[in-house]
Amino acid sequence: INRLVVAYNGMLNRIADHTSRLKQTNLDLEQRNMDLDRAHKQFLTTFSVSKQIAALPDLKNICSFLVKTLQDIVECNNISIVVFDNDKKIPYLTLDNNYIALKTDHYDVLYDQACQKQSPIFLRNDAIKILPLQKTDKMPTRMAIFPFHHHHQVLGAILIVCPDDC
């Protein structure tokens, strides 16, 4: 009887272990399913945005559309896009519907930030203050810079600025 009890307890332990592994596998599959759903939604959003961009007539409209679209997606709504005219060394800044040509001496500062090896780039306080961007009542404490490239050349960057309460 003692051997049967030991064998039965061993079998219960193996069943419990197997059940535990099945539960973990199930959780892993659920997580992968959620990741796949998120990737699918991201793909559909990217496709939709690309399709809408293709119908826009010029860079100014494309930048304004992207800022508006990103403001609908991202929690921080203080979003702008800087586009570099690399031949003339002029940065253009898009804020909401405003498309502003910045001074040529601002080009190097912005371009150098966008060309850093790590991407995205995260800036804090003093590093933000040196950027030639519009100053607001509430100075941001954090900024994320997401450069975009074409054939290894930085064409511009998406700037997402966050105040303290972001």
mmCIF file with all atom_site columns, C-alpha atoms in Angstrom:
data_model
loop_
_atom_site.group_PDB
_atom_site.id
_atom_site.type_symbol
_atom_site.label_atom_id
_atom_site.label_alt_id
_atom_site.label_comp_id
_atom_site.label_asym_id
_atom_site.label_entity_id
_atom_site.label_seq_id
_atom_site.pdbx_PDB_ins_code
_atom_site.Cartn_x
_atom_site.Cartn_y
_atom_site.Cartn_z
_atom_site.occupancy
_atom_site.B_iso_or_equiv
_atom_site.pdbx_formal_charge
_atom_site.auth_seq_id
_atom_site.auth_comp_id
_atom_site.auth_asym_id
_atom_site.auth_atom_id
_atom_site.pdbx_PDB_model_num
ATOM 1   C CA . ILE A 1 1   ? 0.000  0.000  0.000   1.00 0.00 ? 1   ILE A CA 1
ATOM 2   C CA . ASN A 1 2   ? 2.904  2.298  0.863   1.00 0.00 ? 2   ASN A CA 1
ATOM 3   C CA . ARG A 1 3   ? 4.399  1.829  -2.637  1.00 0.00 ? 3   ARG A CA 1
ATOM 4   C CA . LEU A 1 4   ? 1.036  2.530  -4.239  1.00 0.00 ? 4   LEU A CA 1
ATOM 5   C CA . VAL A 1 5   ? 0.693  5.739  -2.201  1.00 0.00 ? 5   VAL A CA 1
ATOM 6   C CA . VAL A 1 6   ? 4.213  6.853  -3.202  1.00 0.00 ? 6   VAL A CA 1
ATOM 7   C CA . ALA A 1 7   ? 3.527  6.016  -6.866  1.00 0.00 ? 7   ALA A CA 1
ATOM 8   C CA . TYR A 1 8   ? 0.136  7.774  -6.734  1.00 0.00 ? 8   TYR A CA 1
ATOM 9   C CA . ASN A 1 9   ? 1.695  10.888 -5.129  1.00 0.00 ? 9   ASN A CA 1
ATOM 10  C CA . GLY A 1 10  ? 4.438  10.851 -7.758  1.00 0.00 ? 10  GLY A CA 1
ATOM 11  C CA . MET A 1 11  ? 1.812  10.660 -10.490 1.00 0.00 ? 11  MET A CA 1
ATOM 12  C CA . LEU A 1 12  ? -0.121 13.570 -8.903  1.00 0.00 ? 12  LEU A CA 1
ATOM 13  C CA . ASN A 1 13  ? 3.091  15.624 -8.765  1.00 0.00 ? 13  ASN A CA 1
ATOM 14  C CA . ARG A 1 14  ? 3.798  14.893 -12.451 1.00 0.00 ? 14  ARG A CA 1
ATOM 15  C CA . ILE A 1 15  ? 0.210  15.805 -13.385 1.00 0.00 ? 15  ILE A CA 1
ATOM 16  C CA . ALA A 1 16  ? 0.447  19.038 -11.344 1.00 0.00 ? 16  ALA A CA 1
ATOM 17  C CA . ASP A 1 17  ? 3.790  19.874 -12.999 1.00 0.00 ? 17  ASP A CA 1
ATOM 18  C CA . HIS A 1 18  ? 2.396  19.118 -16.466 1.00 0.00 ? 18  HIS A CA 1
ATOM 19  C CA . THR A 1 19  ? -0.732 21.194 -15.737 1.00 0.00 ? 19  THR A CA 1
ATOM 20  C CA . SER A 1 20  ? 1.445  24.071 -14.566 1.00 0.00 ? 20  SER A CA 1
ATOM 21  C CA . ARG A 1 21  ? 3.531  23.912 -17.762 1.00 0.00 ? 21  ARG A CA 1
ATOM 22  C CA . LEU A 1 22  ? 0.325  23.822 -19.854 1.00 0.00 ? 22  LEU A CA 1
ATOM 23  C CA . LYS A 1 23  ? -0.979 26.917 -18.052 1.00 0.00 ? 23  LYS A CA 1
ATOM 24  C CA . GLN A 1 24  ? 2.323  28.722 -18.687 1.00 0.00 ? 24  GLN A CA 1
ATOM 25  C CA . THR A 1 25  ? 2.265  27.679 -22.340 1.00 0.00 ? 25  THR A CA 1
ATOM 26  C CA . ASN A 1 26  ? -1.310 28.949 -22.592 1.00 0.00 ? 26  ASN A CA 1
ATOM 27  C CA . LEU A 1 27  ? -0.273 32.303 -21.071 1.00 0.00 ? 27  LEU A CA 1
ATOM 28  C CA . ASP A 1 28  ? 2.653  32.515 -23.499 1.00 0.00 ? 28  ASP A CA 1
ATOM 29  C CA . LEU A 1 29  ? 0.328  31.810 -26.435 1.00 0.00 ? 29  LEU A CA 1
ATOM 30  C CA . GLU A 1 30  ? -2.137 34.460 -25.232 1.00 0.00 ? 30  GLU A CA 1
ATOM 31  C CA . GLN A 1 31  ? 0.717  36.989 -25.011 1.00 0.00 ? 31  GLN A CA 1
ATOM 32  C CA . ARG A 1 32  ? 1.918  36.078 -28.490 1.00 0.00 ? 32  ARG A CA 1
ATOM 33  C CA . ASN A 1 33  ? -1.649 36.429 -29.761 1.00 0.00 ? 33  ASN A CA 1
ATOM 34  C CA . MET A 1 34  ? -1.895 39.915 -28.223 1.00 0.00 ? 34  MET A CA 1
ATOM 35  C CA . ASP A 1 35  ? 1.490  40.831 -29.746 1.00 0.00 ? 35  ASP A CA 1
ATOM 36  C CA . LEU A 1 36  ? 0.316  39.557 -33.125 1.00 0.00 ? 36  LEU A CA 1
ATOM 37  C CA . ASP A 1 37  ? -2.945 41.546 -32.844 1.00 0.00 ? 37  ASP A CA 1
ATOM 38  C CA . ARG A 1 38  ? -0.985 44.689 -31.931 1.00 0.00 ? 38  ARG A CA 1
ATOM 39  C CA . ALA A 1 39  ? 1.403  44.167 -34.860 1.00 0.00 ? 39  ALA A CA 1
ATOM 40  C CA . HIS A 1 40  ? -1.577 43.654 -37.182 1.00 0.00 ? 40  HIS A CA 1
ATOM 41  C CA . LYS A 1 41  ? -3.202 46.885 -35.964 1.00 0.00 ? 41  LYS A CA 1
ATOM 42  C CA . GLN A 1 42  ? 0.102  48.730 -36.386 1.00 0.00 ? 42  GLN A CA 1
ATOM 43  C CA . PHE A 1 43  ? 0.421  47.386 -39.920 1.00 0.00 ? 43  PHE A CA 1
ATOM 44  C CA . LEU A 1 44  ? -3.134 48.451 -40.791 1.00 0.00 ? 44  LEU A CA 1
ATOM 45  C CA . THR A 1 45  ? -2.533 51.906 -39.304 1.00 0.00 ? 45  THR A CA 1
ATOM 46  C CA . THR A 1 46  ? 0.751  52.267 -41.199 1.00 0.00 ? 46  THR A CA 1
ATOM 47  C CA . PHE A 1 47  ? -0.913 51.159 -44.425 1.00 0.00 ? 47  PHE A CA 1
ATOM 48  C CA . SER A 1 48  ? -3.790 53.583 -43.918 1.00 0.00 ? 48  SER A CA 1
ATOM 49  C CA . VAL A 1 49  ? -1.438 56.483 -43.137 1.00 0.00 ? 49  VAL A CA 1
ATOM 50  C CA . SER A 1 50  ? 0.764  55.648 -46.155 1.00 0.00 ? 50  SER A CA 1
ATOM 51  C CA . LYS A 1 51  ? -2.277 55.518 -48.417 1.00 0.00 ? 51  LYS A CA 1
ATOM 52  C CA . GLN A 1 52  ? -3.499 58.902 -47.175 1.00 0.00 ? 52  GLN A CA 1
ATOM 53  C CA . ILE A 1 53  ? -0.040 60.465 -47.481 1.00 0.00 ? 53  ILE A CA 1
ATOM 54  C CA . ALA A 1 54  ? 0.215  59.313 -51.092 1.00 0.00 ? 54  ALA A CA 1
ATOM 55  C CA . ALA A 1 55  ? -2.863 61.421 -51.900 1.00 0.00 ? 55  ALA A CA 1
ATOM 56  C CA . LEU A 1 56  ? -1.448 64.643 -50.404 1.00 0.00 ? 56  LEU A CA 1
ATOM 57  C CA . PRO A 1 57  ? -0.023 67.245 -52.792 1.00 0.00 ? 57  PRO A CA 1
ATOM 58  C CA . ASP A 1 58  ? 3.126  68.461 -51.008 1.00 0.00 ? 58  ASP A CA 1
ATOM 59  C CA . LEU A 1 59  ? 5.514  68.092 -48.077 1.00 0.00 ? 59  LEU A CA 1
ATOM 60  C CA . LYS A 1 60  ? 3.794  70.800 -46.024 1.00 0.00 ? 60  LYS A CA 1
ATOM 61  C CA . ASN A 1 61  ? 0.475  68.927 -46.154 1.00 0.00 ? 61  ASN A CA 1
ATOM 62  C CA . ILE A 1 62  ? 2.169  65.592 -45.471 1.00 0.00 ? 62  ILE A CA 1
ATOM 63  C CA . CYS A 1 63  ? 3.918  66.963 -42.355 1.00 0.00 ? 63  CYS A CA 1
ATOM 64  C CA . SER A 1 64  ? 0.717  68.585 -41.050 1.00 0.00 ? 64  SER A CA 1
ATOM 65  C CA . PHE A 1 65  ? -1.181 65.341 -41.640 1.00 0.00 ? 65  PHE A CA 1
ATOM 66  C CA . LEU A 1 66  ? 1.485  63.305 -39.812 1.00 0.00 ? 66  LEU A CA 1
ATOM 67  C CA . VAL A 1 67  ? 1.512  65.669 -36.815 1.00 0.00 ? 67  VAL A CA 1
ATOM 68  C CA . LYS A 1 68  ? -2.290 65.459 -36.551 1.00 0.00 ? 68  LYS A CA 1
ATOM 69  C CA . THR A 1 69  ? -2.270 61.666 -36.953 1.00 0.00 ? 69  THR A CA 1
ATOM 70  C CA . LEU A 1 70  ? 0.456  61.210 -34.334 1.00 0.00 ? 70  LEU A CA 1
ATOM 71  C CA . GLN A 1 71  ? -1.400 63.493 -31.913 1.00 0.00 ? 71  GLN A CA 1
ATOM 72  C CA . ASP A 1 72  ? -4.353 61.114 -32.177 1.00 0.00 ? 72  ASP A CA 1
ATOM 73  C CA . ILE A 1 73  ? -2.123 58.112 -31.419 1.00 0.00 ? 73  ILE A CA 1
ATOM 74  C CA . VAL A 1 74  ? 0.434  59.323 -28.861 1.00 0.00 ? 74  VAL A CA 1
ATOM 75  C CA . GLU A 1 75  ? -0.419 60.525 -25.344 1.00 0.00 ? 75  GLU A CA 1
ATOM 76  C CA . CYS A 1 76  ? 1.888  63.559 -25.564 1.00 0.00 ? 76  CYS A CA 1
ATOM 77  C CA . ASN A 1 77  ? 0.225  65.944 -27.976 1.00 0.00 ? 77  ASN A CA 1
ATOM 78  C CA . ASN A 1 78  ? 3.144  68.376 -28.249 1.00 0.00 ? 78  ASN A CA 1
ATOM 79  C CA . ILE A 1 79  ? 4.453  66.872 -31.474 1.00 0.00 ? 79  ILE A CA 1
ATOM 80  C CA . SER A 1 80  ? 6.340  68.525 -34.281 1.00 0.00 ? 80  SER A CA 1
ATOM 81  C CA . ILE A 1 81  ? 8.316  67.426 -37.304 1.00 0.00 ? 81  ILE A CA 1
ATOM 82  C CA . VAL A 1 82  ? 11.585 68.911 -38.489 1.00 0.00 ? 82  VAL A CA 1
ATOM 83  C CA . VAL A 1 83  ? 12.536 68.331 -42.122 1.00 0.00 ? 83  VAL A CA 1
ATOM 84  C CA . PHE A 1 84  ? 16.047 69.084 -43.337 1.00 0.00 ? 84  PHE A CA 1
ATOM 85  C CA . ASP A 1 85  ? 16.816 70.655 -46.689 1.00 0.00 ? 85  ASP A CA 1
ATOM 86  C CA . ASN A 1 86  ? 20.291 69.146 -46.726 1.00 0.00 ? 86  ASN A CA 1
ATOM 87  C CA . ASP A 1 87  ? 21.399 71.070 -49.831 1.00 0.00 ? 87  ASP A CA 1
ATOM 88  C CA . LYS A 1 88  ? 20.499 74.538 -48.538 1.00 0.00 ? 88  LYS A CA 1
ATOM 89  C CA . LYS A 1 89  ? 21.052 73.588 -44.868 1.00 0.00 ? 89  LYS A CA 1
ATOM 90  C CA . ILE A 1 90  ? 17.630 74.876 -43.834 1.00 0.00 ? 90  ILE A CA 1
ATOM 91  C CA . PRO A 1 91  ? 15.487 73.083 -41.235 1.00 0.00 ? 91  PRO A CA 1
ATOM 92  C CA . TYR A 1 92  ? 11.715 73.338 -41.638 1.00 0.00 ? 92  TYR A CA 1
ATOM 93  C CA . LEU A 1 93  ? 9.523  72.883 -38.592 1.00 0.00 ? 93  LEU A CA 1
ATOM 94  C CA . THR A 1 94  ? 5.917  71.722 -38.681 1.00 0.00 ? 94  THR A CA 1
ATOM 95  C CA . LEU A 1 95  ? 3.749  72.547 -35.676 1.00 0.00 ? 95  LEU A CA 1
ATOM 96  C CA . ASP A 1 96  ? 0.083  71.677 -36.148 1.00 0.00 ? 96  ASP A CA 1
ATOM 97  C CA . ASN A 1 97  ? -0.703 73.450 -39.443 1.00 0.00 ? 97  ASN A CA 1
ATOM 98  C CA . ASN A 1 98  ? 2.290  75.821 -39.376 1.00 0.00 ? 98  ASN A CA 1
ATOM 99  C CA . TYR A 1 99  ? 5.241  75.061 -41.645 1.00 0.00 ? 99  TYR A CA 1
ATOM 100 C CA . ILE A 1 100 ? 8.122  77.329 -40.609 1.00 0.00 ? 100 ILE A CA 1
ATOM 101 C CA . ALA A 1 101 ? 11.558 77.750 -42.174 1.00 0.00 ? 101 ALA A CA 1
ATOM 102 C CA . LEU A 1 102 ? 14.059 78.085 -39.320 1.00 0.00 ? 102 LEU A CA 1
ATOM 103 C CA . LYS A 1 103 ? 17.327 79.983 -39.569 1.00 0.00 ? 103 LYS A CA 1
ATOM 104 C CA . THR A 1 104 ? 20.194 78.263 -41.350 1.00 0.00 ? 104 THR A CA 1
ATOM 105 C CA . ASP A 1 105 ? 22.355 78.499 -38.213 1.00 0.00 ? 105 ASP A CA 1
ATOM 106 C CA . HIS A 1 106 ? 19.795 76.243 -36.477 1.00 0.00 ? 106 HIS A CA 1
ATOM 107 C CA . TYR A 1 107 ? 20.415 73.483 -39.005 1.00 0.00 ? 107 TYR A CA 1
ATOM 108 C CA . ASP A 1 108 ? 23.594 72.068 -37.452 1.00 0.00 ? 108 ASP A CA 1
ATOM 109 C CA . VAL A 1 109 ? 22.192 71.896 -33.909 1.00 0.00 ? 109 VAL A CA 1
ATOM 110 C CA . LEU A 1 110 ? 19.049 70.051 -34.984 1.00 0.00 ? 110 LEU A CA 1
ATOM 111 C CA . TYR A 1 111 ? 20.798 67.878 -37.556 1.00 0.00 ? 111 TYR A CA 1
ATOM 112 C CA . ASP A 1 112 ? 23.488 66.814 -35.058 1.00 0.00 ? 112 ASP A CA 1
ATOM 113 C CA . GLN A 1 113 ? 20.815 65.743 -32.559 1.00 0.00 ? 113 GLN A CA 1
ATOM 114 C CA . ALA A 1 114 ? 18.964 63.727 -35.210 1.00 0.00 ? 114 ALA A CA 1
ATOM 115 C CA . CYS A 1 115 ? 22.174 62.029 -36.412 1.00 0.00 ? 115 CYS A CA 1
ATOM 116 C CA . GLN A 1 116 ? 23.107 60.393 -33.126 1.00 0.00 ? 116 GLN A CA 1
ATOM 117 C CA . LYS A 1 117 ? 23.793 56.672 -33.317 1.00 0.00 ? 117 LYS A CA 1
ATOM 118 C CA . GLN A 1 118 ? 21.124 55.573 -30.850 1.00 0.00 ? 118 GLN A CA 1
ATOM 119 C CA . SER A 1 119 ? 17.567 56.025 -31.990 1.00 0.00 ? 119 SER A CA 1
ATOM 120 C CA . PRO A 1 120 ? 15.242 57.271 -30.660 1.00 0.00 ? 120 PRO A CA 1
ATOM 121 C CA . ILE A 1 121 ? 17.109 60.008 -28.812 1.00 0.00 ? 121 ILE A CA 1
ATOM 122 C CA . PHE A 1 122 ? 15.848 61.106 -25.406 1.00 0.00 ? 122 PHE A CA 1
ATOM 123 C CA . LEU A 1 123 ? 16.727 64.570 -24.134 1.00 0.00 ? 123 LEU A CA 1
ATOM 124 C CA . ARG A 1 124 ? 16.151 66.234 -20.783 1.00 0.00 ? 124 ARG A CA 1
ATOM 125 C CA . ASN A 1 125 ? 16.062 69.831 -19.484 1.00 0.00 ? 125 ASN A CA 1
ATOM 126 C CA . ASP A 1 126 ? 19.272 71.637 -20.552 1.00 0.00 ? 126 ASP A CA 1
ATOM 127 C CA . ALA A 1 127 ? 19.720 69.611 -23.733 1.00 0.00 ? 127 ALA A CA 1
ATOM 128 C CA . ILE A 1 128 ? 16.222 70.688 -24.789 1.00 0.00 ? 128 ILE A CA 1
ATOM 129 C CA . LYS A 1 129 ? 16.852 74.358 -24.001 1.00 0.00 ? 129 LYS A CA 1
ATOM 130 C CA . ILE A 1 130 ? 19.709 74.605 -26.505 1.00 0.00 ? 130 ILE A CA 1
ATOM 131 C CA . LEU A 1 131 ? 17.494 73.459 -29.378 1.00 0.00 ? 131 LEU A CA 1
ATOM 132 C CA . PRO A 1 132 ? 16.220 76.317 -31.542 1.00 0.00 ? 132 PRO A CA 1
ATOM 133 C CA . LEU A 1 133 ? 12.548 75.497 -31.120 1.00 0.00 ? 133 LEU A CA 1
ATOM 134 C CA . GLN A 1 134 ? 9.615  77.659 -30.140 1.00 0.00 ? 134 GLN A CA 1
ATOM 135 C CA . LYS A 1 135 ? 9.629  78.426 -26.432 1.00 0.00 ? 135 LYS A CA 1
ATOM 136 C CA . THR A 1 136 ? 6.373  77.890 -24.563 1.00 0.00 ? 136 THR A CA 1
ATOM 137 C CA . ASP A 1 137 ? 5.034  79.014 -21.196 1.00 0.00 ? 137 ASP A CA 1
ATOM 138 C CA . LYS A 1 138 ? 5.732  75.628 -19.690 1.00 0.00 ? 138 LYS A CA 1
ATOM 139 C CA . MET A 1 139 ? 9.236  74.498 -20.566 1.00 0.00 ? 139 MET A CA 1
ATOM 140 C CA . PRO A 1 140 ? 9.358  70.793 -21.411 1.00 0.00 ? 140 PRO A CA 1
ATOM 141 C CA . THR A 1 141 ? 11.449 68.483 -19.269 1.00 0.00 ? 141 THR A CA 1
ATOM 142 C CA . ARG A 1 142 ? 11.643 65.585 -21.700 1.00 0.00 ? 142 ARG A CA 1
ATOM 143 C CA . MET A 1 143 ? 11.837 65.182 -25.453 1.00 0.00 ? 143 MET A CA 1
ATOM 144 C CA . ALA A 1 144 ? 12.044 62.176 -27.718 1.00 0.00 ? 144 ALA A CA 1
ATOM 145 C CA . ILE A 1 145 ? 13.560 62.550 -31.170 1.00 0.00 ? 145 ILE A CA 1
ATOM 146 C CA . PHE A 1 146 ? 12.689 59.923 -33.775 1.00 0.00 ? 146 PHE A CA 1
ATOM 147 C CA . PRO A 1 147 ? 14.849 60.521 -36.870 1.00 0.00 ? 147 PRO A CA 1
ATOM 148 C CA . PHE A 1 148 ? 13.759 59.273 -40.273 1.00 0.00 ? 148 PHE A CA 1
ATOM 149 C CA . HIS A 1 149 ? 16.230 58.272 -42.958 1.00 0.00 ? 149 HIS A CA 1
ATOM 150 C CA . HIS A 1 150 ? 16.487 57.511 -46.638 1.00 0.00 ? 150 HIS A CA 1
ATOM 151 C CA . HIS A 1 151 ? 19.552 55.625 -47.852 1.00 0.00 ? 151 HIS A CA 1
ATOM 152 C CA . HIS A 1 152 ? 21.445 56.352 -44.607 1.00 0.00 ? 152 HIS A CA 1
ATOM 153 C CA . GLN A 1 153 ? 20.795 60.095 -44.833 1.00 0.00 ? 153 GLN A CA 1
ATOM 154 C CA . VAL A 1 154 ? 18.763 61.802 -42.120 1.00 0.00 ? 154 VAL A CA 1
ATOM 155 C CA . LEU A 1 155 ? 15.877 63.652 -43.766 1.00 0.00 ? 155 LEU A CA 1
ATOM 156 C CA . GLY A 1 156 ? 14.222 64.866 -40.598 1.00 0.00 ? 156 GLY A CA 1
ATOM 157 C CA . ALA A 1 157 ? 12.843 63.863 -37.241 1.00 0.00 ? 157 ALA A CA 1
ATOM 158 C CA . ILE A 1 158 ? 9.647  63.624 -35.269 1.00 0.00 ? 158 ILE A CA 1
ATOM 159 C CA . LEU A 1 159 ? 9.923  65.549 -31.998 1.00 0.00 ? 159 LEU A CA 1
ATOM 160 C CA . ILE A 1 160 ? 7.692  64.601 -29.088 1.00 0.00 ? 160 ILE A CA 1
ATOM 161 C CA . VAL A 1 161 ? 7.919  67.014 -26.163 1.00 0.00 ? 161 VAL A CA 1
ATOM 162 C CA . CYS A 1 162 ? 6.628  66.214 -22.696 1.00 0.00 ? 162 CYS A CA 1
ATOM 163 C CA . PRO A 1 163 ? 5.982  68.603 -19.822 1.00 0.00 ? 163 PRO A CA 1
ATOM 164 C CA . ASP A 1 164 ? 6.260  67.451 -16.202 1.00 0.00 ? 164 ASP A CA 1
ATOM 165 C CA . ASP A 1 165 ? 2.715  66.115 -16.052 1.00 0.00 ? 165 ASP A CA 1
ATOM 166 C CA . CYS A 1 166 ? 3.117  63.997 -19.196 1.00 0.00 ? 166 CYS A CA 1
#
